[in-house]
CSV table of C-alpha atoms in Angstrom, one decimal:
chain,number,residue,atom,x,y,z
X,1426,UNK,CA,-42.6,28.6,-26.2
X,1427,UNK,CA,-44.3,31.5,-24.3
X,1428,UNK,CA,-42.4,34.8,-24.4
X,1429,UNK,CA,-42.3,35.0,-20.6
X,1430,UNK,CA,-40.5,31.6,-20.4
X,1431,UNK,CA,-38.1,32.6,-23.2
X,1432,UNK,CA,-37.2,35.9,-21.4
X,1433,UNK,CA,-36.6,34.0,-18.1
X,1434,UNK,CA,-34.2,31.6,-19.9
X,1435,UNK,CA,-32.3,34.5,-21.5
X,1436,UNK,CA,-32.0,36.2,-18.2
X,1437,UNK,CA,-30.7,33.1,-16.5
X,1438,UNK,CA,-28.2,32.5,-19.4
X,1439,UNK,CA,-27.0,36.1,-19.1
X,1440,UNK,CA,-26.5,35.7,-15.3
X,1441,UNK,CA,-24.6,32.5,-15.8
X,1442,UNK,CA,-22.3,34.1,-18.5
X,1443,UNK,CA,-21.7,37.1,-16.2
X,1444,UNK,CA,-20.9,34.8,-13.3
X,1445,UNK,CA,-18.4,32.9,-15.3
X,1446,UNK,CA,-16.7,36.0,-16.6
X,1447,UNK,CA,-16.5,37.4,-13.1
X,1448,UNK,CA,-15.0,34.2,-11.8
X,1449,UNK,CA,-12.4,34.2,-14.6
X,1450,UNK,CA,-11.5,37.8,-13.7
X,1451,UNK,CA,-10.9,36.8,-10.1
X,1452,UNK,CA,-8.8,33.9,-11.2
X,1453,UNK,CA,-6.4,36.1,-13.1
X,1454,UNK,CA,-6.1,38.9,-10.6
X,1455,UNK,CA,-4.0,37.2,-8.0
X,1456,UNK,CA,-1.6,39.2,-5.8
X,1457,UNK,CA,2.0,38.4,-6.9
X,1458,UNK,CA,3.7,35.9,-4.6
X,1459,UNK,CA,7.2,36.4,-3.1
X,1460,UNK,CA,9.8,33.9,-4.0
X,1461,UNK,CA,10.3,30.9,-1.8
X,1462,UNK,CA,12.9,32.0,0.8
X,1463,UNK,CA,14.8,29.1,2.3
X,1464,UNK,CA,16.8,31.3,4.7
X,1465,UNK,CA,13.6,32.9,6.2
X,1466,UNK,CA,11.7,29.6,5.9
X,1467,UNK,CA,8.8,31.2,4.0
X,1468,UNK,CA,7.1,29.1,1.4
X,1469,UNK,CA,4.2,31.0,-0.3
X,1470,UNK,CA,1.3,28.7,-1.4
X,1471,UNK,CA,3.4,25.5,-0.7
X,1472,UNK,CA,2.8,22.1,0.8
X,1473,UNK,CA,5.7,21.4,3.2
X,1474,UNK,CA,7.0,18.2,4.8
X,1475,UNK,CA,9.4,17.3,7.6
X,1476,UNK,CA,10.3,13.9,9.1
X,1477,UNK,CA,8.7,12.8,12.3
X,1478,UNK,CA,10.8,11.7,15.3
X,1479,UNK,CA,10.9,7.9,15.8
X,1480,UNK,CA,8.1,7.2,13.3
X,1481,UNK,CA,10.2,8.4,10.3
X,1482,UNK,CA,13.2,6.4,11.6
X,1483,UNK,CA,11.2,3.3,11.0
X,1484,UNK,CA,9.2,4.4,7.9
X,1485,UNK,CA,10.9,7.3,6.2
X,1486,UNK,CA,8.0,7.8,3.8
X,1487,UNK,CA,5.9,9.0,6.7
X,1488,UNK,CA,6.3,12.6,7.9
X,1489,UNK,CA,4.5,15.7,9.0
X,1490,UNK,CA,3.0,18.1,6.5
X,1491,UNK,CA,1.6,21.6,6.5
X,1492,UNK,CA,0.3,24.1,4.0
X,1493,UNK,CA,1.4,27.8,3.6
X,1494,UNK,CA,-0.5,31.0,3.2
X,1495,UNK,CA,0.3,33.4,0.4
X,1496,UNK,CA,2.8,35.2,2.6
X,1497,UNK,CA,4.7,32.0,3.2
X,1498,UNK,CA,3.5,31.4,6.8
X,1499,UNK,CA,3.1,27.7,7.6
X,1500,UNK,CA,-0.1,26.2,9.1
X,1501,UNK,CA,-0.2,22.6,10.3
X,1502,UNK,CA,-2.5,20.5,12.3
X,1503,UNK,CA,-0.2,19.2,15.1
X,1504,UNK,CA,-2.5,18.3,18.0
X,1505,UNK,CA,-6.1,18.0,19.1
X,1506,UNK,CA,-8.0,21.2,18.7
X,1507,UNK,CA,-4.8,23.0,17.6
X,1508,UNK,CA,-3.6,24.3,14.3
X,1509,UNK,CA,0.0,25.6,14.5
X,1510,UNK,CA,0.7,29.0,12.9
X,1511,UNK,CA,4.2,30.0,11.9
X,1512,UNK,CA,5.9,27.4,14.1
X,1513,UNK,CA,6.2,24.2,12.1
X,1514,UNK,CA,6.0,21.2,14.5
X,1515,UNK,CA,8.8,18.6,14.5
X,1516,UNK,CA,11.5,20.7,12.9
X,1517,UNK,CA,12.3,22.8,9.9
X,1518,UNK,CA,10.9,22.1,6.5
X,1519,UNK,CA,12.8,19.4,4.6
X,1520,UNK,CA,10.7,19.3,1.4
X,1521,UNK,CA,8.3,21.7,-0.3
X,1522,UNK,CA,6.1,21.9,-3.3
X,1523,UNK,CA,4.7,25.2,-4.5
X,1524,UNK,CA,1.1,24.9,-5.8
X,1525,UNK,CA,-0.4,26.9,-8.7
X,1526,UNK,CA,-3.4,29.2,-7.6
X,1527,UNK,CA,-4.6,29.1,-11.2
X,1528,UNK,CA,-5.5,25.4,-10.6
X,1529,UNK,CA,-7.9,26.4,-7.8
X,1530,UNK,CA,-11.6,27.2,-8.0
X,1531,UNK,CA,-12.6,30.5,-6.2
X,1532,UNK,CA,-16.4,30.8,-7.0
X,1533,UNK,CA,-18.1,34.1,-6.1
X,1534,UNK,CA,-21.4,32.2,-6.4
X,1535,UNK,CA,-22.8,28.8,-7.5
X,1536,UNK,CA,-22.6,29.6,-11.2
X,1537,UNK,CA,-19.2,31.1,-10.8
X,1538,UNK,CA,-17.5,27.7,-10.3
X,1539,UNK,CA,-14.6,27.1,-12.7
X,1540,UNK,CA,-14.5,23.4,-11.6
X,1541,UNK,CA,-16.9,20.7,-12.7
X,1542,UNK,CA,-17.9,19.8,-9.1
X,1543,UNK,CA,-19.9,22.9,-8.3
X,1544,UNK,CA,-22.5,21.2,-6.0
X,1545,UNK,CA,-20.0,18.9,-4.2
X,1546,UNK,CA,-17.6,21.8,-3.9
X,1547,UNK,CA,-20.2,24.1,-2.5
X,1548,UNK,CA,-21.4,21.5,0.0
X,1549,UNK,CA,-17.8,20.8,1.2
X,1550,UNK,CA,-17.0,24.5,1.5
X,1551,UNK,CA,-15.6,27.0,-0.9
X,1552,UNK,CA,-13.3,30.0,-0.6
X,1553,UNK,CA,-12.8,33.2,-2.6
X,1554,UNK,CA,-9.0,33.3,-2.0
X,1555,UNK,CA,-6.2,30.9,-1.2
X,1556,UNK,CA,-5.8,32.3,2.4
X,1557,UNK,CA,-9.5,32.2,2.9
X,1558,UNK,CA,-9.5,28.4,2.3
X,1559,UNK,CA,-6.6,27.9,4.6
X,1560,UNK,CA,-8.2,29.9,7.4
X,1561,UNK,CA,-11.6,28.1,7.0
X,1562,UNK,CA,-9.9,24.7,7.2
X,1563,UNK,CA,-8.0,25.9,10.2
X,1564,UNK,CA,-11.2,26.8,12.0
X,1565,UNK,CA,-12.7,23.4,11.1
X,1566,UNK,CA,-9.7,21.5,12.5
X,1567,UNK,CA,-9.6,23.5,15.7
X,1568,UNK,CA,-12.5,21.3,16.9
X,1569,UNK,CA,-10.9,18.0,15.8
X,1570,UNK,CA,-9.0,15.4,17.8
X,1571,UNK,CA,-5.6,14.5,16.5
X,1572,UNK,CA,-4.9,10.9,15.7
X,1573,UNK,CA,-1.9,9.7,13.7
X,1574,UNK,CA,-3.9,6.9,12.1
X,1575,UNK,CA,-7.3,8.5,11.4
X,1576,UNK,CA,-7.2,12.3,11.6
X,1577,UNK,CA,-3.8,13.9,11.2
X,1578,UNK,CA,-1.8,16.7,9.4
X,1579,UNK,CA,-2.4,15.1,6.0
X,1580,UNK,CA,-6.1,15.2,6.7
X,1581,UNK,CA,-5.8,19.0,7.3
X,1582,UNK,CA,-3.9,19.6,4.0
X,1583,UNK,CA,-6.4,17.4,2.1
X,1584,UNK,CA,-9.3,19.4,3.5
X,1585,UNK,CA,-7.6,22.6,2.3
X,1586,UNK,CA,-7.0,21.3,-1.2
X,1587,UNK,CA,-10.6,20.0,-1.4
X,1588,UNK,CA,-11.9,23.4,-0.3
X,1589,UNK,CA,-9.7,24.9,-3.1
X,1590,UNK,CA,-10.8,22.1,-5.5
X,1591,UNK,CA,-7.1,22.1,-6.4
X,1592,UNK,CA,-6.4,20.7,-9.9
X,1593,UNK,CA,-10.1,20.2,-10.4
X,1594,UNK,CA,-10.3,17.4,-7.8
X,1595,UNK,CA,-12.5,17.0,-4.7
X,1596,UNK,CA,-10.8,13.7,-3.9
X,1597,UNK,CA,-7.8,14.8,-1.9
X,1598,UNK,CA,-7.0,12.5,1.0
X,1599,UNK,CA,-4.1,11.4,3.2
X,1600,UNK,CA,-2.7,9.1,0.6
X,1601,UNK,CA,-2.6,11.3,-2.4
X,1602,UNK,CA,-1.4,14.3,-0.3
X,1603,UNK,CA,1.5,12.2,0.9
X,1604,UNK,CA,2.2,11.0,-2.6
X,1605,UNK,CA,2.1,14.5,-4.0
X,1606,UNK,CA,4.8,15.9,-1.7
X,1607,UNK,CA,7.0,12.7,-1.7
X,1608,UNK,CA,7.0,12.4,-5.5
X,1609,UNK,CA,7.0,16.0,-6.6
X,1610,UNK,CA,8.4,17.8,-3.5
X,1611,UNK,CA,11.8,19.6,-3.7
X,1612,UNK,CA,14.5,19.1,-1.0
X,1613,UNK,CA,15.5,22.3,0.8
X,1614,UNK,CA,19.1,21.2,0.9
X,1615,UNK,CA,21.5,18.3,1.4
X,1616,UNK,CA,21.2,18.5,5.2
X,1617,UNK,CA,17.4,17.9,4.9
X,1618,UNK,CA,18.1,14.7,2.9
X,1619,UNK,CA,20.5,13.5,5.6
X,1620,UNK,CA,18.2,14.2,8.6
X,1621,UNK,CA,15.3,12.5,6.7
X,1622,UNK,CA,17.1,9.2,5.8
X,1623,UNK,CA,20.2,8.9,8.1
X,1624,UNK,CA,18.3,7.9,11.2
X,1625,UNK,CA,16.4,5.2,9.2
X,1626,UNK,CA,19.7,3.9,7.8
X,1627,UNK,CA,21.3,3.8,11.3
X,1628,UNK,CA,18.3,2.0,12.8
X,1629,UNK,CA,18.3,-0.4,9.9
X,1630,UNK,CA,22.0,-1.2,10.2
X,1631,UNK,CA,21.9,-1.5,14.0
X,1632,UNK,CA,18.8,-3.7,13.8
X,1633,UNK,CA,20.4,-6.1,11.3
X,1634,UNK,CA,23.7,-6.1,13.3
X,1635,UNK,CA,22.0,-6.9,16.6
X,1636,UNK,CA,19.0,-9.0,15.5
X,1637,UNK,CA,19.9,-10.2,12.0
X,1638,UNK,CA,17.6,-10.5,9.0
X,1639,UNK,CA,14.5,-11.1,11.0
X,1640,UNK,CA,14.7,-7.4,12.0
X,1641,UNK,CA,14.5,-6.4,8.3
X,1642,UNK,CA,11.5,-8.7,7.8
X,1643,UNK,CA,9.8,-7.1,10.8
X,1644,UNK,CA,10.6,-3.6,9.6
X,1645,UNK,CA,9.3,-4.4,6.2
X,1646,UNK,CA,6.1,-5.9,7.7
X,1647,UNK,CA,5.6,-2.8,9.8
X,1648,UNK,CA,5.8,-0.6,6.7
X,1649,UNK,CA,3.4,-2.8,4.8
X,1650,UNK,CA,0.9,-2.7,7.7
X,1651,UNK,CA,1.0,1.1,7.7
X,1652,UNK,CA,0.6,1.4,4.0
X,1653,UNK,CA,-2.2,-1.2,4.0
X,1654,UNK,CA,-4.1,0.6,6.8
X,1655,UNK,CA,-4.0,4.0,5.0
X,1656,UNK,CA,-4.9,2.5,1.7
X,1657,UNK,CA,-7.8,0.4,3.0
X,1658,UNK,CA,-9.0,3.2,5.3
X,1659,UNK,CA,-8.9,5.8,2.6
X,1660,UNK,CA,-10.3,3.9,-0.4
X,1661,UNK,CA,-12.3,1.0,1.1
X,1662,UNK,CA,-13.6,2.3,4.5
X,1663,UNK,CA,-13.7,6.1,3.9
X,1664,UNK,CA,-15.7,6.8,7.1
X,1665,UNK,CA,-12.9,5.4,9.2
X,1666,UNK,CA,-10.5,8.2,8.1
X,1667,UNK,CA,-13.0,11.0,7.5
X,1668,UNK,CA,-12.4,14.0,9.7
């Protein structure tokens, strides 16, 4: 091999090693986070959830989600061309899940990626800090039209997690964001559990009392249709729910 080619390879290797070391240094130099403060409603680096009026009364697994900055401020996509800041739509937080910033990829350059999706990640959009990713996704969704079935608050949170390449994944979507908070999320308090499920139980009891078992069948069919729509749209017809 010619000496010039060998020197170029050594130079590129040195730059790649230097980039990786720099990325690792950034990864371990996070600002310390404050604790989750339930009284002040601050949830640093958390995904948060609250039930939706009427919709959650019929399908309690559906709710409104947002994602929080490092200082605990909540951002949520709650209307067309509008990302809410520090005013969580549809009520106070009922469930929350704090995410680990060490599971994110903050590349200073293309060779500085700590994830295995460097090209896909770079094409989607990267960030150098947690707040940078949230802000970039917020700007992106300020030009989006809100639709409960195709482009909603879950889409916004999924976009943030993909920009962070959280947990090494670039496949965050409405379905797995919902599953993440519903399965792993912590309840704020007992009142939050009540306001999430009590309306559904009352509607269920009232419907069965007034209509009978056909109401239960109809409610079950409604839930299946919703689940089927989001599963098919997310995994079979991705362009339908891509925003």
